[in-house]
Structures are given as C-alpha cells and as structure tokens.
Amino acid sequence: MALTILTVASPFAPIGADPENEGTAEQVSGAIDAALVRAGHRSVVIAPEDSAVAGTLIPLARVHGGAHGQAPDERAQAAVLRRVATVVAGAVEDHAPDLVHIHVRDFDALLPPQDVPVLATLYEPLDRYRREALTSRRAKLHLQPVSAAQVRGASPELTLLPPLEIGVAVDRLHIRVPKRRFAVCLGDIEPEMGFHIALDAARQIDMQLLLCGGLSRGAEEQRYLQEEIRPRLDPKRRFLGRIGFGRKRWMLGAARCLLAPSLMSEPTPVAALEALACGTPVVAFPTGALADLVEPGVTGFLVKDAEEMARAIEDCEGLDPDACRAVARARYSLDGMTERYLARFEELVAGGTAAAAGVA
C-alpha cells in the first residue's frame, strides 16, 4: 500500500543542506523522507526553504533559532509555531496525507484541525515536554519515544508507543585506522554533559583528550565553558569546537574511547552510537540510554566517577573494535531505523496493534 506521509520538521534548521552539522531530528526526518521515496511512498516535507529533500518540499521562510532548535524567546517561538500550524493545516488540506509525522518539541501546537493520524517523535527527556501535550486525549495522536530508557518510570497516565531507537549512518562512519592514545568527548558544551569530569579523568592518567562540540550563546553555557572547561585545558586536553564529518570520523576511529559522563537522562546519545559505528568503545555514566547502550567489557564500561573513568580508559585498550561495529550495525543503523518507522506508519494508518500499545 502506497502511503502519503507529511513530515513536519523544525522551522529553525534545514534538512539535507548541511548533513555534517545536522541535529538528530534533522538526520532522522531526512532519512525517513529518503526511505519513503525509495519504497515508492509519497513524501511531503514542511521544512526551511534551504532544505534538500527527496520528496516534495513545502518551504518555510528560514528562522534562526536559539538553543535546542527553539526560538530565542517564548514570544518569537509562539509566533513561529502559529505560522507553521497554518502551513500544516493547509498541507493536510492540499495533499490529504495518510499520516502526519511531527519532529518538533512543541508538537501539540502544530496538530492539524483535520481528523488525520499524527505521530510525534519525542527526542528529549519527557520532563522537557509540557504535561498537557503528553497527556492529550486527542484522537489519533500517537507519541513515539526513542529509547526504552526514555520511558522507564514514565507516569502511567501517558500512552506511549513502543520505542523506536535512533539510527546513525554506520556505512558512512565505517573506518579502520590505527588506534592512538587519546580519548574523545563529543557534544554540545553544556553543564549536564559533564565534560569537566572527563577532563579530570584524562588528566589523572596523563591521557590526551579532544573535546569537540558546539557552544550556544546562552549565559549558562558560557559560564560553564569559562569556569569549568577552560581552567582544565592544557596542551594535552584541548577544546576544538565544531568539527566536520571527515575529521570527526577519523578522530572517533583512531581514539581509544569516547567519554560520555552525562549527568542527565539522555534518551539518544548519538555521539556514542557514532563511536561504536567507528569501532570505538564508550566509557559512560549509567544515565539514560547510555546504561542500555554500553555492554561492559564488550562495547565499553559504565563508571560512576572520574577515578573509575580513568581506569576504564586504560582498560579500553583491550576491547575489540569489531565488536563495537557489530553492535552498531545490528542495532543502530539508519536503514534499520527507517524500516521500523515505515512499518510503524503502516500499522498506525491501518489502526493496527502499535496504535494501541502503551509503555512496555
């Protein structure tokens, strides 16, 4: 059965225009759009005007957002969402989709007035969503978690579909280079990422550490950089900022391990998935999905402080890179993810079992 799927992407970040610097939601929505077209379905995408999509693009005037793909302030956010909601309603009227797939955190502001199934993928911890949005009893609204950890301990009043894990481009990330004596941290420079702990662990064993990631202009992020990160930097512990895909792939492939001392319950640790795809183990705190991702002694180690992290960095030298690659390919490939999403679309359109499933 050929479907028509309407994708609603973030109005703040284009799809496909700069694949090397896309956020998770942009990578996922772009991969699903391409998979729909390859499978003979019709893909219609609402996204910024400079997006590159496989299906039909309904362009939005580009809006430059703040942190986490949101507008700089609440008033600007509300104004943008109102404009996008109007576009969504018009697109449903014009294209008669079988399902609307929303990738925006404030998905409840974009629900079409028409009676059409809506799937909202939840990329962030559940406590970052408005309670009213998650508990909405709107008919045909389905909430899609991205990991088992994200819904563990969720309120029983929430009706959530079985999780669909995020995938990464394992083929594109595949690399075989000699391992070197350095570790990597990868992600936005924010207090909850815990990168200061990784710097302390690396210093304890005199290990080179390369910290790579973006930095917002927010006061909290700037304070964290100046007070917690910069004082810990030296010739062996360096902050490189944002890096391109090719450099990232080489660094992940050559590193002894990726350090992920996250202090928050991160539902999708994409950097850890990319490291495994490059054949590199992960040393992490057992928070969020990292606790499920890391198999101690096989794909890395779970630790509780800087001292344990320092010892685990040394122990990673004995782990098999191919075991990491095998897990990434079997569980976290983009192709596997898109296959699961297409099957989920068909189930929801048909009113099948997935539509009625709750938290596992």
Short mmCIF file of C-alpha atoms in Angstrom, two decimals:
data_model
loop_
_atom_site.label_atom_id
_atom_site.label_comp_id
_atom_site.label_asym_id
_atom_site.label_seq_id
_atom_site.Cartn_x
_atom_site.Cartn_y
_atom_site.Cartn_z
CA MET A 1 0.00 0.00 0.00
CA ALA A 2 1.48 3.32 -1.08
CA LEU A 3 1.22 5.96 1.65
CA THR A 4 1.39 9.74 1.68
CA ILE A 5 3.33 10.94 4.72
CA LEU A 6 3.53 14.60 5.70
CA THR A 7 6.70 15.35 7.68
CA VAL A 8 6.78 18.47 9.86
CA ALA A 9 10.41 19.35 10.59
CA SER A 10 11.87 22.12 12.73
CA PRO A 11 11.45 25.59 11.20
CA PHE A 12 14.86 26.53 12.65
CA ALA A 13 17.16 24.00 10.95
CA PRO A 14 17.13 22.79 7.32
CA ILE A 15 17.14 19.15 6.30
CA GLY A 16 19.85 17.86 3.99
CA ALA A 17 21.53 21.21 3.32
CA ASP A 18 24.46 20.57 5.68
CA PRO A 19 24.44 16.85 6.61
CA GLU A 20 27.71 17.14 8.53
CA ASN A 21 26.20 19.52 11.08
CA GLU A 22 22.59 18.35 11.30
CA GLY A 23 20.91 17.74 14.63
CA THR A 24 19.35 14.41 15.49
CA ALA A 25 15.81 15.36 14.48
CA GLU A 26 17.02 16.67 11.12
CA GLN A 27 19.02 13.49 10.43
CA VAL A 28 16.05 11.28 11.31
CA SER A 29 13.46 13.24 9.34
CA GLY A 30 15.74 13.40 6.31
CA ALA A 31 16.48 9.68 6.42
CA ILE A 32 12.80 8.80 6.69
CA ASP A 33 11.93 11.14 3.80
CA ALA A 34 14.51 9.41 1.59
CA ALA A 35 13.37 5.95 2.67
CA LEU A 36 9.75 6.75 1.90
CA VAL A 37 10.63 7.79 -1.65
CA ARG A 38 12.83 4.71 -2.19
CA ALA A 39 9.97 2.48 -1.04
CA GLY A 40 7.52 4.02 -3.50
CA HIS A 41 5.60 6.12 -0.98
CA ARG A 42 4.82 9.82 -1.33
CA SER A 43 6.78 12.09 0.99
CA VAL A 44 5.75 15.69 1.61
CA VAL A 45 8.03 17.71 3.90
CA ILE A 46 7.44 21.02 5.68
CA ALA A 47 10.92 22.40 6.38
CA PRO A 48 13.02 25.55 5.93
CA GLU A 49 13.36 26.77 2.36
CA ASP A 50 17.05 25.82 2.09
CA SER A 51 16.32 22.16 2.83
CA ALA A 52 17.17 19.37 0.36
CA VAL A 53 14.59 16.58 0.44
CA ALA A 54 13.82 13.52 -1.65
CA GLY A 55 10.09 14.15 -1.69
CA THR A 56 8.04 17.32 -2.13
CA LEU A 57 9.21 20.31 -0.10
CA ILE A 58 6.76 22.84 1.33
CA PRO A 59 9.25 25.60 2.14
CA LEU A 60 9.22 27.72 5.27
CA ALA A 61 11.00 31.05 5.45
CA ARG A 62 14.21 30.35 7.37
CA VAL A 63 14.06 31.31 11.05
CA HIS A 64 17.29 31.37 13.03
CA GLY A 65 16.69 29.74 16.37
CA GLY A 66 18.34 29.55 19.74
CA ALA A 67 19.44 26.53 21.75
CA HIS A 68 17.92 23.10 21.11
CA GLY A 69 16.23 24.16 17.87
CA GLN A 70 13.92 26.64 19.54
CA ALA A 71 13.28 30.35 19.04
CA PRO A 72 15.37 32.79 21.10
CA ASP A 73 12.39 33.68 23.34
CA GLU A 74 8.85 32.48 24.07
CA ARG A 75 7.11 35.24 22.12
CA ALA A 76 9.13 34.52 18.98
CA GLN A 77 8.59 30.79 19.47
CA ALA A 78 4.82 31.19 19.68
CA ALA A 79 4.71 33.38 16.57
CA VAL A 80 6.73 30.88 14.53
CA LEU A 81 4.60 27.95 15.69
CA ARG A 82 1.40 29.76 14.72
CA ARG A 83 2.73 30.30 11.20
CA VAL A 84 3.84 26.68 10.89
CA ALA A 85 0.48 25.43 12.22
CA THR A 86 -1.25 27.32 9.42
CA VAL A 87 1.07 25.69 6.87
CA VAL A 88 0.40 22.25 8.36
CA ALA A 89 -3.36 22.70 8.13
CA GLY A 90 -3.06 23.83 4.51
CA ALA A 91 -0.76 20.94 3.60
CA VAL A 92 -3.19 18.41 5.05
CA GLU A 93 -5.98 20.01 3.02
CA ASP A 94 -3.94 20.05 -0.21
CA HIS A 95 -2.10 16.70 0.00
CA ALA A 96 -4.51 14.51 2.02
CA PRO A 97 -1.75 12.61 3.86
CA ASP A 98 -2.37 9.25 5.44
CA LEU A 99 -0.30 10.35 8.44
CA VAL A 100 1.42 13.48 9.75
CA HIS A 101 4.84 12.93 11.37
CA ILE A 102 5.98 15.81 13.62
CA HIS A 103 9.62 16.23 14.71
CA VAL A 104 9.15 19.45 16.73
CA ARG A 105 9.25 19.58 20.53
CA ASP A 106 6.09 21.72 20.74
CA PHE A 107 4.20 19.23 18.60
CA ASP A 108 0.86 19.98 20.26
CA ALA A 109 0.93 23.50 18.77
CA LEU A 110 1.14 22.04 15.25
CA LEU A 111 -1.66 19.47 15.29
CA PRO A 112 -3.86 19.82 12.20
CA PRO A 113 -7.56 20.53 12.70
CA GLN A 114 -8.40 17.70 10.31
CA ASP A 115 -9.02 14.17 11.55
CA VAL A 116 -5.77 12.53 10.42
CA PRO A 117 -3.35 10.25 12.32
CA VAL A 118 -0.41 12.14 13.84
CA LEU A 119 2.87 10.64 15.05
CA ALA A 120 5.07 12.86 17.23
CA THR A 121 8.62 11.64 17.80
CA LEU A 122 9.93 12.59 21.25
CA TYR A 123 13.66 13.28 21.05
CA GLU A 124 14.13 14.79 24.50
CA PRO A 125 13.63 13.61 28.10
CA LEU A 126 9.91 13.52 28.87
CA ASP A 127 10.23 16.18 31.55
CA ARG A 128 11.12 18.73 28.86
CA TYR A 129 7.65 18.44 27.31
CA ARG A 130 4.55 20.16 28.59
CA ARG A 131 2.49 17.73 30.65
CA GLU A 132 -0.67 18.79 28.78
CA ALA A 133 0.95 17.83 25.48
CA LEU A 134 1.95 14.35 26.66
CA THR A 135 -1.42 13.63 28.28
CA SER A 136 -3.54 14.92 25.40
CA ARG A 137 -6.51 12.71 24.64
CA ARG A 138 -6.74 13.94 21.07
CA ALA A 139 -7.90 11.13 18.84
CA LYS A 140 -5.26 9.67 16.51
CA LEU A 141 -2.32 11.38 18.24
CA HIS A 142 0.49 8.87 18.87
CA LEU A 143 3.63 9.61 20.90
CA GLN A 144 6.84 7.92 19.74
CA PRO A 145 9.70 7.51 22.27
CA VAL A 146 13.23 6.90 21.00
CA SER A 147 14.57 4.59 23.71
CA ALA A 148 13.46 2.29 26.50
CA ALA A 149 15.33 4.48 28.98
CA GLN A 150 13.25 7.48 27.97
CA VAL A 151 10.01 5.85 29.12
CA ARG A 152 11.38 3.93 32.10
CA GLY A 153 9.47 5.17 35.10
CA ALA A 154 7.09 7.26 32.99
CA SER A 155 3.76 8.17 34.52
CA PRO A 156 1.09 5.50 33.91
CA GLU A 157 -1.21 8.23 32.63
CA LEU A 158 0.94 8.52 29.49
CA THR A 159 0.08 6.44 26.46
CA LEU A 160 3.31 5.87 24.56
CA LEU A 161 4.14 3.65 21.61
CA PRO A 162 6.90 1.05 21.92
CA PRO A 163 10.27 2.84 21.46
CA LEU A 164 12.00 3.09 18.08
CA GLU A 165 15.72 3.66 18.59
CA ILE A 166 17.58 6.28 16.60
CA GLY A 167 19.99 5.11 13.91
CA VAL A 168 23.23 6.53 12.53
CA ALA A 169 24.96 6.22 9.15
CA VAL A 170 27.03 3.13 10.01
CA ASP A 171 28.29 2.64 6.44
CA ARG A 172 29.42 6.24 6.12
CA LEU A 173 31.01 6.14 9.56
CA HIS A 174 32.89 2.90 8.93
CA ILE A 175 36.63 3.46 9.18
CA ARG A 176 39.70 1.38 10.01
CA VAL A 177 42.69 3.35 11.24
CA PRO A 178 45.32 2.50 13.87
CA LYS A 179 44.24 3.24 17.42
CA ARG A 180 46.13 6.00 19.19
CA ARG A 181 46.50 7.03 22.80
CA PHE A 182 43.83 9.69 23.08
CA ALA A 183 40.17 9.90 24.06
CA VAL A 184 37.35 12.00 22.62
CA CYS A 185 34.34 13.87 24.00
CA LEU A 186 31.70 14.90 21.50
CA GLY A 187 28.60 17.03 22.03
CA ASP A 188 27.27 20.47 22.88
CA ILE A 189 29.21 22.20 25.64
CA GLU A 190 26.57 22.23 28.39
CA PRO A 191 26.80 21.59 32.14
CA GLU A 192 24.66 18.44 32.00
CA MET A 193 27.10 16.81 29.56
CA GLY A 194 29.68 16.52 32.37
CA PHE A 195 32.72 17.13 30.18
CA HIS A 196 34.66 18.65 33.09
CA ILE A 197 34.62 15.19 34.68
CA ALA A 198 36.10 13.66 31.53
CA LEU A 199 38.87 16.27 31.58
CA ASP A 200 39.66 15.38 35.19
CA ALA A 201 39.76 11.66 34.36
CA ALA A 202 42.09 12.18 31.41
CA ARG A 203 44.44 14.32 33.48
CA GLN A 204 44.72 11.60 36.15
CA ILE A 205 46.37 9.22 33.68
CA ASP A 206 48.00 11.89 31.52
CA MET A 207 45.78 10.93 28.57
CA GLN A 208 45.28 13.28 25.65
CA LEU A 209 41.63 14.33 25.38
CA LEU A 210 40.00 16.12 22.45
CA LEU A 211 36.73 17.88 23.29
CA CYS A 212 34.61 18.67 20.24
CA GLY A 213 31.22 20.33 20.09
CA GLY A 214 29.13 23.39 19.60
CA LEU A 215 28.59 26.18 22.10
CA SER A 216 25.47 28.32 22.35
CA ARG A 217 25.46 31.94 23.43
CA GLY A 218 23.38 31.14 26.49
CA ALA A 219 24.66 32.53 29.80
CA GLU A 220 24.72 29.12 31.49
CA GLU A 221 26.70 27.52 28.67
CA GLN A 222 29.18 30.39 28.55
CA ARG A 223 29.65 30.25 32.32
CA TYR A 224 30.27 26.50 32.12
CA LEU A 225 32.89 26.99 29.42
CA GLN A 226 34.72 29.74 31.27
CA GLU A 227 34.53 28.35 34.82
CA GLU A 228 34.64 24.58 34.36
CA ILE A 229 36.14 23.78 30.95
CA ARG A 230 38.82 26.37 30.16
CA PRO A 231 40.65 26.03 33.52
CA ARG A 232 41.04 22.31 32.82
CA LEU A 233 42.52 22.74 29.33
CA ASP A 234 46.24 22.40 28.57
CA PRO A 235 48.37 21.17 25.65
CA LYS A 236 47.06 17.62 26.12
CA ARG A 237 43.43 18.45 26.94
CA ARG A 238 42.08 20.62 24.13
CA PHE A 239 38.75 22.12 23.06
CA LEU A 240 38.41 22.05 19.27
CA GLY A 241 34.86 23.40 18.85
CA ARG A 242 32.77 22.10 15.97
CA ILE A 243 34.44 19.74 13.53
CA GLY A 244 33.35 18.42 10.13
CA PHE A 245 32.23 14.89 9.42
CA GLY A 246 35.51 13.65 7.96
CA ARG A 247 37.56 14.88 10.89
CA LYS A 248 35.02 13.51 13.35
CA ARG A 249 35.07 10.08 11.73
CA TRP A 250 38.88 9.91 11.84
CA MET A 251 39.02 11.05 15.44
CA LEU A 252 36.37 8.58 16.58
CA GLY A 253 38.05 5.80 14.63
CA ALA A 254 41.54 6.48 15.99
CA ALA A 255 40.53 7.22 19.58
CA ARG A 256 40.94 4.66 22.31
CA CYS A 257 37.44 5.51 23.54
CA LEU A 258 34.66 8.08 23.68
CA LEU A 259 33.99 9.56 27.11
CA ALA A 260 30.34 10.26 27.94
CA PRO A 261 29.99 11.43 31.55
CA SER A 262 26.44 12.65 31.01
CA LEU A 263 24.67 13.96 34.11
CA MET A 264 21.21 13.86 32.52
CA SER A 265 18.92 11.08 31.37
CA GLU A 266 19.76 11.44 27.68
CA PRO A 267 17.30 9.40 25.56
CA THR A 268 19.52 9.23 22.48
CA PRO A 269 23.31 9.53 22.95
CA VAL A 270 24.09 9.93 19.24
CA ALA A 271 27.81 10.51 19.81
CA ALA A 272 28.05 7.11 21.49
CA LEU A 273 26.27 5.44 18.57
CA GLU A 274 28.67 7.10 16.13
CA ALA A 275 31.66 5.97 18.20
CA LEU A 276 30.52 2.35 18.12
CA ALA A 277 30.00 2.58 14.35
CA CYS A 278 33.63 3.74 14.08
CA GLY A 279 34.80 0.76 16.17
CA THR A 280 35.41 2.74 19.35
CA PRO A 281 34.19 1.76 22.82
CA VAL A 282 32.32 4.12 25.12
CA VAL A 283 33.11 4.93 28.75
CA ALA A 284 29.99 6.43 30.27
CA PHE A 285 27.98 7.17 33.35
CA PRO A 286 24.95 4.82 33.54
CA THR A 287 22.44 7.58 32.80
CA GLY A 288 19.57 7.44 30.34
CA ALA A 289 20.07 5.28 27.26
CA LEU A 290 23.82 5.00 27.92
CA ALA A 291 23.08 2.36 30.55
CA ASP A 292 21.45 0.20 27.86
CA LEU A 293 23.90 1.06 25.09
CA VAL A 294 27.17 0.08 26.80
CA GLU A 295 27.84 -3.62 27.40
CA PRO A 296 30.63 -3.61 30.00
CA GLY A 297 33.76 -5.33 28.77
CA VAL A 298 32.46 -5.53 25.18
CA THR A 299 31.44 -2.07 23.91
CA GLY A 300 32.92 -0.08 26.78
CA PHE A 301 32.49 0.42 30.50
CA LEU A 302 29.98 2.04 32.84
CA VAL A 303 31.54 4.12 35.61
CA LYS A 304 30.41 6.37 38.44
CA ASP A 305 33.16 9.00 38.83
CA ALA A 306 36.38 10.41 37.37
CA GLU A 307 38.55 7.82 39.11
CA GLU A 308 36.65 4.89 37.62
CA MET A 309 36.59 6.63 34.26
CA ALA A 310 40.38 6.99 34.31
CA ARG A 311 40.82 3.25 34.94
CA ALA A 312 38.27 2.37 32.26
CA ILE A 313 40.12 4.47 29.67
CA GLU A 314 43.15 2.25 30.16
CA ASP A 315 41.03 -0.93 30.06
CA CYS A 316 39.52 0.04 26.71
CA GLU A 317 42.83 -0.77 25.05
CA GLY A 318 41.93 -4.46 25.27
CA LEU A 319 38.45 -4.21 23.69
CA ASP A 320 37.71 -5.41 20.15
CA PRO A 321 36.75 -2.62 17.71
CA ASP A 322 34.85 -5.11 15.55
CA ALA A 323 32.56 -5.97 18.46
CA CYS A 324 31.61 -2.29 18.66
CA ARG A 325 31.00 -2.11 14.91
CA ALA A 326 28.85 -5.25 15.02
CA VAL A 327 26.54 -3.80 17.69
CA ALA A 328 26.17 -0.54 15.78
CA ARG A 329 25.32 -2.32 12.55
CA ALA A 330 22.88 -4.77 14.12
CA ARG A 331 21.02 -2.31 16.32
CA TYR A 332 21.67 1.30 15.36
CA SER A 333 21.81 1.60 11.56
CA LEU A 334 19.85 4.29 9.72
CA ASP A 335 18.43 1.67 7.36
CA GLY A 336 17.14 -0.40 10.26
CA MET A 337 15.60 2.67 11.85
CA THR A 338 13.81 3.76 8.68
CA GLU A 339 12.46 0.25 8.11
CA ARG A 340 10.98 0.29 11.59
CA TYR A 341 9.44 3.71 11.03
CA LEU A 342 7.86 2.71 7.74
CA ALA A 343 6.37 -0.36 9.40
CA ARG A 344 5.07 1.86 12.22
CA PHE A 345 3.44 4.21 9.69
CA GLU A 346 1.62 1.30 8.05
CA GLU A 347 0.42 -0.01 11.42
CA LEU A 348 -0.90 3.37 12.52
CA VAL A 349 -2.65 4.08 9.23
CA ALA A 350 -4.24 0.65 9.35
CA GLY A 351 -5.21 1.11 13.00
CA GLY A 352 -3.15 -1.93 14.00
CA THR A 353 -1.57 -3.08 17.24
CA ALA A 354 1.07 -0.36 17.51
CA ALA A 355 -1.60 2.30 17.69
CA ALA A 356 -2.98 0.86 20.89
CA ALA A 357 0.30 -0.07 22.56
CA GLY A 358 1.32 1.54 25.84
CA VAL A 359 4.59 1.75 27.68
CA ALA A 360 6.37 -1.58 27.58
#
